[in-house]
mmCIF file of C-alpha atoms in Angstrom:
data_model
loop_
_atom_site.group_PDB
_atom_site.id
_atom_site.type_symbol
_atom_site.label_atom_id
_atom_site.label_comp_id
_atom_site.label_asym_id
_atom_site.label_seq_id
_atom_site.Cartn_x
_atom_site.Cartn_y
_atom_site.Cartn_z
ATOM 1 C CA MET A 18 -2.054 27.915 -37.279
ATOM 2 C CA LYS A 19 -2.878 24.433 -35.903
ATOM 3 C CA TYR A 20 -0.634 21.709 -34.572
ATOM 4 C CA THR A 21 -0.282 17.693 -34.207
ATOM 5 C CA LYS A 22 2.535 15.789 -33.012
ATOM 6 C CA LEU A 23 5.369 14.215 -35.499
ATOM 7 C CA GLY A 24 4.291 10.799 -35.515
ATOM 8 C CA ARG A 25 4.613 8.864 -32.254
ATOM 9 C CA THR A 26 6.494 11.449 -31.070
ATOM 10 C CA GLY A 27 5.846 14.159 -28.260
ATOM 11 C CA ILE A 28 7.033 17.297 -30.383
ATOM 12 C CA ASP A 29 4.677 19.892 -31.578
ATOM 13 C CA VAL A 30 4.672 20.576 -35.178
ATOM 14 C CA SER A 31 2.858 22.866 -36.946
ATOM 15 C CA ARG A 32 0.330 21.451 -39.699
ATOM 16 C CA ILE A 33 2.276 23.524 -42.513
ATOM 17 C CA CYS A 34 6.256 22.768 -42.905
ATOM 18 C CA LEU A 35 8.260 25.364 -44.867
ATOM 19 C CA GLY A 36 10.061 23.416 -47.340
ATOM 20 C CA CYS A 37 13.502 25.380 -48.185
ATOM 21 C CA MET A 38 14.835 23.852 -51.315
ATOM 22 C CA SER A 39 14.030 27.433 -53.093
ATOM 23 C CA TYR A 40 16.093 29.012 -50.904
ATOM 24 C CA GLY A 41 20.220 29.099 -51.605
ATOM 25 C CA GLY A 42 20.974 31.638 -54.560
ATOM 26 C CA GLY A 43 24.401 31.471 -55.771
ATOM 27 C CA ASN A 44 23.713 29.229 -58.739
ATOM 28 C CA LEU A 45 24.773 26.185 -56.490
ATOM 29 C CA GLY A 46 24.054 21.924 -57.161
ATOM 30 C CA ASN A 47 21.116 21.447 -58.800
ATOM 31 C CA HIS A 48 19.136 24.533 -57.716
ATOM 32 C CA ALA A 49 20.202 27.512 -59.940
ATOM 33 C CA TRP A 50 16.544 28.777 -59.821
ATOM 34 C CA SER A 51 16.477 29.248 -56.124
ATOM 35 C CA LEU A 52 16.118 32.989 -54.309
ATOM 36 C CA PRO A 53 19.317 34.738 -53.430
ATOM 37 C CA GLU A 54 19.263 35.157 -48.953
ATOM 38 C CA GLU A 55 18.328 38.720 -49.391
ATOM 39 C CA GLU A 56 14.987 37.315 -51.133
ATOM 40 C CA SER A 57 14.613 34.506 -49.036
ATOM 41 C CA ARG A 58 14.493 35.585 -45.653
ATOM 42 C CA PRO A 59 11.099 37.475 -45.910
ATOM 43 C CA PHE A 60 9.347 34.050 -46.528
ATOM 44 C CA ILE A 61 10.770 32.676 -43.085
ATOM 45 C CA LYS A 62 9.600 35.403 -41.475
ATOM 46 C CA LYS A 63 6.186 35.507 -42.459
ATOM 47 C CA ALA A 64 6.379 31.759 -41.910
ATOM 48 C CA LEU A 65 7.367 32.253 -38.582
ATOM 49 C CA GLU A 66 4.950 35.093 -37.918
ATOM 50 C CA ALA A 67 1.803 32.948 -39.197
ATOM 51 C CA GLY A 68 2.623 30.089 -36.512
ATOM 52 C CA ILE A 69 4.566 27.734 -38.858
ATOM 53 C CA ASN A 70 7.408 26.179 -36.497
ATOM 54 C CA PHE A 71 8.428 23.318 -39.095
ATOM 55 C CA PHE A 72 10.744 23.955 -41.277
ATOM 56 C CA ASP A 73 12.766 21.519 -43.861
ATOM 57 C CA THR A 74 15.923 21.515 -45.617
ATOM 58 C CA ALA A 75 18.732 19.524 -46.846
ATOM 59 C CA ASN A 76 22.405 19.369 -47.248
ATOM 60 C CA ARG A 77 22.192 19.008 -51.289
ATOM 61 C CA TYR A 78 19.925 22.362 -51.634
ATOM 62 C CA SER A 79 22.216 24.830 -53.176
ATOM 63 C CA LEU A 80 24.948 22.506 -51.809
ATOM 64 C CA GLY A 81 24.312 23.695 -48.111
ATOM 65 C CA SER A 82 23.840 27.501 -49.006
ATOM 66 C CA SER A 83 19.715 26.695 -48.002
ATOM 67 C CA GLU A 84 20.697 25.510 -44.555
ATOM 68 C CA GLU A 85 23.111 28.458 -43.922
ATOM 69 C CA ILE A 86 20.089 30.665 -44.868
ATOM 70 C CA LEU A 87 17.709 29.065 -42.916
ATOM 71 C CA GLY A 88 20.269 28.974 -39.565
ATOM 72 C CA ARG A 89 20.743 32.854 -39.996
ATOM 73 C CA ALA A 90 17.145 33.272 -40.142
ATOM 74 C CA ILE A 91 16.245 31.392 -37.203
ATOM 75 C CA ARG A 92 18.537 33.233 -35.425
ATOM 76 C CA ASP A 93 17.262 36.279 -36.531
ATOM 77 C CA PHE A 94 13.436 35.858 -36.533
ATOM 78 C CA ALA A 95 13.030 32.970 -33.535
ATOM 79 C CA ARG A 96 13.754 30.929 -30.488
ATOM 80 C CA ARG A 97 15.775 27.875 -31.429
ATOM 81 C CA ASP A 98 13.538 25.500 -28.859
ATOM 82 C CA GLU A 99 10.435 26.914 -30.438
ATOM 83 C CA VAL A 100 11.108 25.538 -34.082
ATOM 84 C CA VAL A 101 11.635 22.525 -35.619
ATOM 85 C CA ILE A 102 14.510 22.115 -37.807
ATOM 86 C CA ALA A 103 14.955 19.063 -40.482
ATOM 87 C CA THR A 104 17.633 18.410 -42.673
ATOM 88 C CA LYS A 105 18.759 15.387 -45.197
ATOM 89 C CA VAL A 106 21.400 13.316 -46.177
ATOM 90 C CA TYR A 107 22.423 11.207 -49.342
ATOM 91 C CA GLY A 108 22.985 13.470 -51.830
ATOM 92 C CA ARG A 109 26.163 14.574 -53.711
ATOM 93 C CA MET A 110 28.099 17.147 -52.286
ATOM 94 C CA ARG A 111 31.666 17.109 -53.327
ATOM 95 C CA PRO A 112 33.372 14.788 -56.574
ATOM 96 C CA GLY A 113 35.165 12.024 -55.751
ATOM 97 C CA PRO A 114 34.701 8.611 -53.211
ATOM 98 C CA ASN A 115 32.648 9.401 -49.955
ATOM 99 C CA GLY A 116 30.877 12.339 -51.431
ATOM 100 C CA ALA A 117 27.546 11.016 -51.384
ATOM 101 C CA GLY A 118 25.444 8.285 -50.259
ATOM 102 C CA LEU A 119 24.158 6.808 -46.342
ATOM 103 C CA SER A 120 27.862 4.963 -45.397
ATOM 104 C CA ARG A 121 28.968 5.567 -42.019
ATOM 105 C CA LYS A 122 31.612 7.785 -42.647
ATOM 106 C CA ALA A 123 29.302 10.167 -45.157
ATOM 107 C CA ILE A 124 26.561 10.300 -42.496
ATOM 108 C CA PHE A 125 29.276 11.185 -39.683
ATOM 109 C CA ALA A 126 30.683 13.876 -41.857
ATOM 110 C CA GLU A 127 27.587 15.481 -43.131
ATOM 111 C CA ILE A 128 25.785 15.869 -39.964
ATOM 112 C CA ASP A 129 28.825 17.848 -38.776
ATOM 113 C CA ASN A 130 28.507 19.710 -41.982
ATOM 114 C CA SER A 131 24.969 20.676 -41.923
ATOM 115 C CA LEU A 132 25.070 21.540 -38.067
ATOM 116 C CA ARG A 133 27.967 23.732 -38.843
ATOM 117 C CA ARG A 134 26.041 25.185 -41.675
ATOM 118 C CA LEU A 135 22.791 25.881 -39.595
ATOM 119 C CA GLY A 136 24.587 27.491 -37.105
ATOM 120 C CA MET A 137 23.277 24.731 -34.477
ATOM 121 C CA ASP A 138 23.813 22.168 -31.936
ATOM 122 C CA TYR A 139 21.042 19.851 -33.236
ATOM 123 C CA VAL A 140 18.768 19.554 -36.115
ATOM 124 C CA ASP A 141 15.017 17.937 -34.778
ATOM 125 C CA LEU A 142 14.547 15.527 -37.827
ATOM 126 C CA TYR A 143 17.306 14.208 -39.582
ATOM 127 C CA GLN A 144 16.228 12.401 -42.602
ATOM 128 C CA ILE A 145 17.614 10.181 -45.423
ATOM 129 C CA HIS A 146 16.856 12.025 -48.512
ATOM 130 C CA ARG A 147 16.758 8.782 -50.592
ATOM 131 C CA PHE A 148 17.244 4.666 -50.393
ATOM 132 C CA ASP A 149 21.208 3.917 -50.814
ATOM 133 C CA HIS A 150 21.027 0.613 -52.924
ATOM 134 C CA ASP A 151 24.932 0.501 -52.538
ATOM 135 C CA THR A 152 25.105 0.872 -48.450
ATOM 136 C CA PRO A 153 24.009 -1.874 -46.672
ATOM 137 C CA ILE A 154 21.008 -0.889 -44.684
ATOM 138 C CA GLU A 155 22.073 -1.692 -41.300
ATOM 139 C CA GLU A 156 25.048 0.471 -41.388
ATOM 140 C CA THR A 157 23.163 3.558 -42.495
ATOM 141 C CA LEU A 158 20.597 2.448 -39.371
ATOM 142 C CA GLU A 159 23.230 1.744 -37.080
ATOM 143 C CA ALA A 160 25.306 5.256 -37.924
ATOM 144 C CA LEU A 161 21.749 7.138 -37.539
ATOM 145 C CA HIS A 162 20.909 5.587 -34.364
ATOM 146 C CA ASP A 163 24.629 6.703 -33.050
ATOM 147 C CA VAL A 164 23.574 10.089 -34.615
ATOM 148 C CA VAL A 165 20.814 10.203 -32.100
ATOM 149 C CA LYS A 166 22.550 9.367 -28.938
ATOM 150 C CA ALA A 167 25.218 11.669 -29.780
ATOM 151 C CA GLY A 168 23.241 14.734 -29.220
ATOM 152 C CA LYS A 169 23.235 15.851 -32.649
ATOM 153 C CA ALA A 170 19.466 14.962 -34.115
ATOM 154 C CA ARG A 171 16.373 14.452 -32.017
ATOM 155 C CA TYR A 172 14.502 11.802 -34.493
ATOM 156 C CA ILE A 173 15.368 10.601 -37.336
ATOM 157 C CA GLY A 174 12.951 10.421 -40.576
ATOM 158 C CA ALA A 175 12.871 9.067 -44.424
ATOM 159 C CA SER A 176 12.152 10.175 -47.891
ATOM 160 C CA SER A 177 11.452 9.115 -50.951
ATOM 161 C CA MET A 178 11.347 5.542 -50.425
ATOM 162 C CA HIS A 179 9.537 2.280 -51.539
ATOM 163 C CA ALA A 180 6.929 0.898 -48.527
ATOM 164 C CA TRP A 181 8.533 -2.180 -48.381
ATOM 165 C CA GLN A 182 11.715 -0.038 -48.051
ATOM 166 C CA PHE A 183 10.541 1.912 -44.891
ATOM 167 C CA ALA A 184 8.916 -1.493 -43.467
ATOM 168 C CA ARG A 185 12.280 -3.426 -43.739
ATOM 169 C CA ALA A 186 13.939 -0.082 -42.123
ATOM 170 C CA LEU A 187 11.791 0.169 -39.152
ATOM 171 C CA GLY A 188 12.069 -4.069 -38.452
ATOM 172 C CA ILE A 189 15.702 -3.990 -38.912
ATOM 173 C CA ALA A 190 16.043 -1.215 -36.535
ATOM 174 C CA GLU A 191 13.624 -2.591 -33.807
ATOM 175 C CA LYS A 192 15.196 -6.188 -34.056
ATOM 176 C CA ASN A 193 18.518 -4.270 -33.440
ATOM 177 C CA GLY A 194 17.093 -2.335 -30.735
ATOM 178 C CA TRP A 195 17.990 1.175 -32.722
ATOM 179 C CA THR A 196 16.231 4.153 -33.203
ATOM 180 C CA ARG A 197 13.435 4.043 -35.684
ATOM 181 C CA PHE A 198 12.054 6.605 -38.450
ATOM 182 C CA VAL A 199 9.281 8.483 -37.096
ATOM 183 C CA SER A 200 8.198 10.161 -40.169
ATOM 184 C CA MET A 201 8.137 9.374 -43.989
ATOM 185 C CA GLN A 202 8.535 12.737 -46.747
ATOM 186 C CA ASN A 203 7.251 11.499 -49.805
ATOM 187 C CA LEU A 204 6.198 12.562 -53.557
ATOM 188 C CA VAL A 205 2.544 13.222 -53.732
ATOM 189 C CA ASN A 206 0.741 15.963 -55.724
ATOM 190 C CA LEU A 207 -2.295 16.667 -57.973
ATOM 191 C CA LEU A 208 -0.065 15.021 -60.839
ATOM 192 C CA TYR A 209 1.463 11.974 -59.223
ATOM 193 C CA ARG A 210 -0.805 10.064 -56.572
ATOM 194 C CA GLU A 211 1.002 6.718 -56.600
ATOM 195 C CA GLU A 212 1.681 7.432 -52.376
ATOM 196 C CA GLU A 213 -1.878 7.277 -51.925
ATOM 197 C CA ARG A 214 -1.958 3.443 -52.606
ATOM 198 C CA GLU A 215 2.263 2.599 -51.722
ATOM 199 C CA ASN A 216 3.703 4.812 -48.301
ATOM 200 C CA ALA A 217 0.356 6.575 -47.082
ATOM 201 C CA ALA A 218 -1.589 3.064 -45.863
ATOM 202 C CA ALA A 219 1.634 1.761 -44.400
ATOM 203 C CA VAL A 220 2.675 5.093 -42.798
ATOM 204 C CA ARG A 221 -1.077 6.155 -41.392
ATOM 205 C CA GLY A 222 -0.909 2.068 -39.979
ATOM 206 C CA GLY A 223 2.142 2.695 -38.043
ATOM 207 C CA ARG A 224 1.077 6.409 -36.696
ATOM 208 C CA TYR A 225 4.274 7.800 -38.352
ATOM 209 C CA ARG A 226 4.085 11.175 -39.832
ATOM 210 C CA ARG A 227 3.809 11.850 -43.350
ATOM 211 C CA TYR A 228 4.729 15.065 -44.784
ATOM 212 C CA SER A 229 4.722 15.483 -48.919
ATOM 213 C CA LEU A 230 7.133 17.853 -50.942
ATOM 214 C CA GLU A 231 5.826 19.161 -54.188
ATOM 215 C CA PRO A 232 2.389 18.917 -52.905
ATOM 216 C CA ALA A 233 0.846 21.236 -55.878
ATOM 217 C CA GLY A 234 3.045 19.740 -58.398
ATOM 218 C CA ALA A 235 4.905 22.650 -58.433
ATOM 219 C CA ARG A 236 7.512 22.116 -61.089
ATOM 220 C CA GLN A 237 4.815 21.295 -63.691
ATOM 221 C CA ILE A 238 1.623 23.302 -62.602
ATOM 222 C CA GLU A 239 3.087 26.655 -61.234
ATOM 223 C CA PRO A 240 5.203 28.049 -63.741
ATOM 224 C CA ARG A 241 1.988 27.414 -65.834
ATOM 225 C CA LEU A 242 0.032 29.533 -63.554
ATOM 226 C CA GLY A 243 2.450 31.984 -62.916
ATOM 227 C CA LEU A 244 3.014 31.186 -59.110
ATOM 228 C CA HIS A 245 5.728 31.282 -56.968
ATOM 229 C CA GLN A 246 4.831 28.952 -54.228
ATOM 230 C CA HIS A 247 1.727 27.606 -52.411
ATOM 231 C CA ALA A 248 0.747 24.793 -50.243
ATOM 232 C CA HIS A 249 -2.206 22.180 -50.637
ATOM 233 C CA ARG A 250 -3.171 20.123 -48.539
ATOM 234 C CA ASP A 251 -3.457 16.421 -48.843
ATOM 235 C CA ARG A 252 -6.834 15.099 -48.975
ATOM 236 C CA ARG A 253 -6.173 12.996 -45.756
ATOM 237 C CA GLY A 254 -5.125 15.755 -44.121
ATOM 238 C CA ASP A 255 -5.508 14.682 -40.439
ATOM 239 C CA ASP A 256 -2.722 12.202 -41.536
ATOM 240 C CA SER A 257 -0.144 14.780 -43.115
ATOM 241 C CA ALA A 258 1.610 17.942 -42.489
ATOM 242 C CA VAL A 259 2.238 19.533 -45.835
ATOM 243 C CA ARG A 260 5.479 20.747 -47.155
#
């Protein structure tokens, strides 16, 4: 396995990141097709044996069940200080007010919920899953900064937004002396390549780590090929980690 730095940070991550959206089971949330725990654990164990130390999940994946499965597997198969755990916040976790989004209230509640499900004291990378148009970006960024300063996350990252939104967030964080994003997880695959013009150049120019979700266009291509999972390196492999 080859390793690289996570953006401008000093942390080492494997070139391949195992995305954990497929693990959850229980017909929860939007991922009724996800695997139950007993079928998920062999994938995580095999990834660790292959040298993968970078794992990506989210609070929204199977309404938290993915985080629980990953956390138990890491405790059983790995040393916590040797792996890099990334999770995300934004998606709706419960009905009613404040059950989703990137308000200060939501972020503070969801980081604690994620840590409880993972069974960990901190995550290595805490990412905003989407751009929240209903919350001032300043509120979101200051809350994320406070999460880092509280020791609950080592770094913060972004996912699924326009390049101008990413750049604006970086500028606001720098102006206020807040923790800046170190990574961008965006959608790029064989069917959708707009990110090669949109975020890829911006991220590469700023030396931020880019890693892609659904790199093979899994939802459209894999069912036709009869495949469950496989990874496809982006053609700019030196600039990316693959999820």
